[in-house]
Amino acid sequence: EIVLTQSPGTLSLSPGERATLSCRASQSVSSSSLAWYQQKPGQAPRLLIYGASTRATGIPDRFSGSGSGTDFTLTITRLEPEDFAVYYCQQYSSSLGKFGQGTKVEIK
Amino acid sequence: EVQLVQSGAEVKKPGESLKISCKASGHYFTSYWIGWVRQMPGKGLEWMGIIYPGDSDTRYSPSFQGQVTFSADKSVTTAYLQWSSLKASDTAMYYCARLDASGSYPDYWGQGTLVTVSS
C-alpha cells in the first residue's frame, strides 16, 4: 500500500510569495497517476493538477506541478489571497487511490 | 455542465441505517466511475472506494470494506452510499466525485453531505 507524506504540514506565507509543497510516496508512483487538489473551508476539494504536471481546466498558470518517482511538488509562484487553503496530493495508480494528509497554506 | 448534487445533511442515532445520494447530470452517467470520499471533522480526505454505474462494478478501500455499501440507479442517474448500522465514528462529511474518462482521478465533486451520528 502506497503512503503519501506531504510536507510541511503548515506553510505560513504572505500574498505575493512563492509556495512550494512537497508530496513524497513510500514507493514509486507513475507520474501519470499523481494529482493535486485545493480545499477551502466549507467547500469540496477542487482538482488543480493531474498527471503530476497538467493543470485542470480553468486553473491559473501560477499553479504548477512537477516530479516523478517518489517525489512530487506543487508550486504556486505568487500567492493570491484566494490561494490560502489546504492542498492534498493523491495517487491513483490503483483503483483505490490514496490521499496525502494535506498541507495548509496560511497567511503569515 | 457536469454536476453532482448530493442529498442534505443527516442527523442519526447509533445503530440506525442511512442512505445518502449523489445525483449526476451533464455527462453519460453509465460511462464514468463515481468515487466516495470521507472527511472526518477537522481531518483530511480518505478514499472510500468507487462504483461504475454501467455495471455496478464496485471496489472498496480496505478500511471501508464491509462497513458501507455503494449502489447506483441508472434510471435516475444517482449513486448512493449506505450504512446498515451507523456508529458515532461515522460522523463526517461525505463527498461523491466523478472520476475522469480513464477512471483515474476525481475531476468533478459533489458539494458534500454532512452525516452526524449522536445519541
PDB file of C-alpha atoms in Angstrom, chain A residues 11-95:
ATOM      1  CA  LEU A  11       3.178  26.857   5.350  1.00  0.00           C
ATOM      2  CA  SER A  12       2.914  30.461   6.560  1.00  0.00           C
ATOM      3  CA  LEU A  13       3.448  32.932   3.737  1.00  0.00           C
ATOM      4  CA  SER A  14       2.409  36.386   2.594  1.00  0.00           C
ATOM      5  CA  PRO A  15       0.463  37.220  -0.559  1.00  0.00           C
ATOM      6  CA  GLY A  16       2.820  37.509  -3.498  1.00  0.00           C
ATOM      7  CA  GLU A  17       5.283  34.980  -2.118  1.00  0.00           C
ATOM      8  CA  ARG A  18       6.120  31.630  -3.679  1.00  0.00           C
ATOM      9  CA  ALA A  19       4.758  28.417  -2.143  1.00  0.00           C
ATOM     10  CA  THR A  20       6.453  25.055  -2.578  1.00  0.00           C
ATOM     11  CA  LEU A  21       4.576  21.996  -1.348  1.00  0.00           C
ATOM     12  CA  SER A  22       6.032  18.506  -1.265  1.00  0.00           C
ATOM     13  CA  CYS A  23       4.406  15.097  -1.641  1.00  0.00           C
ATOM     14  CA  ARG A  24       6.575  12.024  -1.092  1.00  0.00           C
ATOM     15  CA  ALA A  25       5.401   8.487  -1.854  1.00  0.00           C
ATOM     16  CA  SER A  26       6.519   5.388   0.045  1.00  0.00           C
ATOM     17  CA  GLN A  27       7.156   3.651  -3.275  1.00  0.00           C
ATOM     18  CA  SER A  28       7.446   4.788  -6.834  1.00  0.00           C
ATOM     19  CA  VAL A  29       4.294   6.230  -8.381  1.00  0.00           C
ATOM     20  CA  SER A  30       3.698   6.561 -12.074  1.00  0.00           C
ATOM     21  CA  SER A  31       3.965  10.246 -12.964  1.00  0.00           C
ATOM     22  CA  SER A  32       0.712   9.937 -14.818  1.00  0.00           C
ATOM     23  CA  SER A  33      -1.019   8.928 -11.572  1.00  0.00           C
ATOM     24  CA  LEU A  34      -0.459  11.892  -9.258  1.00  0.00           C
ATOM     25  CA  ALA A  35      -2.972  14.682  -8.696  1.00  0.00           C
ATOM     26  CA  TRP A  36      -3.231  17.791  -6.519  1.00  0.00           C
ATOM     27  CA  TYR A  37      -6.403  19.278  -5.007  1.00  0.00           C
ATOM     28  CA  GLN A  38      -7.219  22.527  -3.247  1.00  0.00           C
ATOM     29  CA  GLN A  39      -9.789  22.667  -0.465  1.00  0.00           C
ATOM     30  CA  LYS A  40     -11.079  25.847   1.125  1.00  0.00           C
ATOM     31  CA  PRO A  41     -13.055  25.847   4.386  1.00  0.00           C
ATOM     32  CA  GLY A  42     -16.615  24.650   3.902  1.00  0.00           C
ATOM     33  CA  GLN A  43     -16.018  23.685   0.273  1.00  0.00           C
ATOM     34  CA  ALA A  44     -15.461  20.499  -1.650  1.00  0.00           C
ATOM     35  CA  PRO A  45     -11.973  19.803  -2.975  1.00  0.00           C
ATOM     36  CA  ARG A  46     -11.114  21.172  -6.409  1.00  0.00           C
ATOM     37  CA  LEU A  47      -8.843  19.452  -8.904  1.00  0.00           C
ATOM     38  CA  LEU A  48      -5.741  21.549  -9.672  1.00  0.00           C
ATOM     39  CA  ILE A  49      -3.226  19.213 -11.309  1.00  0.00           C
ATOM     40  CA  TYR A  50      -3.362  15.697 -12.764  1.00  0.00           C
ATOM     41  CA  GLY A  51      -0.701  13.541 -14.348  1.00  0.00           C
ATOM     42  CA  ALA A  52       1.737  15.232 -11.949  1.00  0.00           C
ATOM     43  CA  SER A  53       2.032  18.356 -14.105  1.00  0.00           C
ATOM     44  CA  THR A  54      -1.095  19.025 -16.190  1.00  0.00           C
ATOM     45  CA  ARG A  55      -3.293  21.866 -14.993  1.00  0.00           C
ATOM     46  CA  ALA A  56      -7.008  21.124 -14.858  1.00  0.00           C
ATOM     47  CA  THR A  57      -9.429  23.280 -16.812  1.00  0.00           C
ATOM     48  CA  GLY A  58      -9.600  26.832 -15.546  1.00  0.00           C
ATOM     49  CA  ILE A  59      -6.642  26.596 -13.181  1.00  0.00           C
ATOM     50  CA  PRO A  60      -4.382  29.687 -13.309  1.00  0.00           C
ATOM     51  CA  ASP A  61      -0.857  29.230 -14.570  1.00  0.00           C
ATOM     52  CA  ARG A  62       0.620  30.337 -11.250  1.00  0.00           C
ATOM     53  CA  PHE A  63      -0.072  26.737 -10.184  1.00  0.00           C
ATOM     54  CA  SER A  64       2.379  24.146 -11.466  1.00  0.00           C
ATOM     55  CA  GLY A  65       3.157  20.535 -10.656  1.00  0.00           C
ATOM     56  CA  SER A  66       6.367  18.605 -11.128  1.00  0.00           C
ATOM     57  CA  GLY A  67       8.175  15.493 -10.024  1.00  0.00           C
ATOM     58  CA  SER A  68       8.484  11.795 -10.670  1.00  0.00           C
ATOM     59  CA  GLY A  69       9.086   8.514  -8.908  1.00  0.00           C
ATOM     60  CA  THR A  70       8.561   9.202  -5.210  1.00  0.00           C
ATOM     61  CA  ASP A  71       8.953  12.994  -5.045  1.00  0.00           C
ATOM     62  CA  PHE A  72       6.382  15.458  -6.331  1.00  0.00           C
ATOM     63  CA  THR A  73       5.982  19.199  -5.903  1.00  0.00           C
ATOM     64  CA  LEU A  74       3.176  21.716  -6.235  1.00  0.00           C
ATOM     65  CA  THR A  75       4.387  25.276  -6.746  1.00  0.00           C
ATOM     66  CA  ILE A  76       2.317  28.428  -6.519  1.00  0.00           C
ATOM     67  CA  THR A  77       4.500  31.168  -7.962  1.00  0.00           C
ATOM     68  CA  ARG A  78       2.763  34.241  -6.484  1.00  0.00           C
ATOM     69  CA  LEU A  79       0.215  33.634  -3.808  1.00  0.00           C
ATOM     70  CA  GLU A  80      -3.103  35.375  -4.278  1.00  0.00           C
ATOM     71  CA  PRO A  81      -5.467  35.889  -1.317  1.00  0.00           C
ATOM     72  CA  GLU A  82      -7.770  33.145  -2.644  1.00  0.00           C
ATOM     73  CA  ASP A  83      -4.920  30.588  -2.660  1.00  0.00           C
ATOM     74  CA  PHE A  84      -4.795  30.274   1.131  1.00  0.00           C
ATOM     75  CA  ALA A  85      -6.273  26.822   1.622  1.00  0.00           C
ATOM     76  CA  VAL A  86      -5.400  23.190   2.260  1.00  0.00           C
ATOM     77  CA  TYR A  87      -3.729  21.243  -0.539  1.00  0.00           C
ATOM     78  CA  TYR A  88      -3.819  17.463  -0.960  1.00  0.00           C
ATOM     79  CA  CYS A  89      -1.893  15.174  -3.249  1.00  0.00           C
ATOM     80  CA  GLN A  90      -3.405  11.895  -4.415  1.00  0.00           C
ATOM     81  CA  GLN A  91      -2.019   8.885  -6.197  1.00  0.00           C
ATOM     82  CA  TYR A  92      -4.357   6.883  -8.383  1.00  0.00           C
ATOM     83  CA  SER A  93      -2.125   4.212  -9.842  1.00  0.00           C
ATOM     84  CA  SER A  94      -4.524   1.671  -8.404  1.00  0.00           C
ATOM     85  CA  SER A  95      -8.281   1.861  -8.464  1.00  0.00           C
TER      86      SER A  95
END
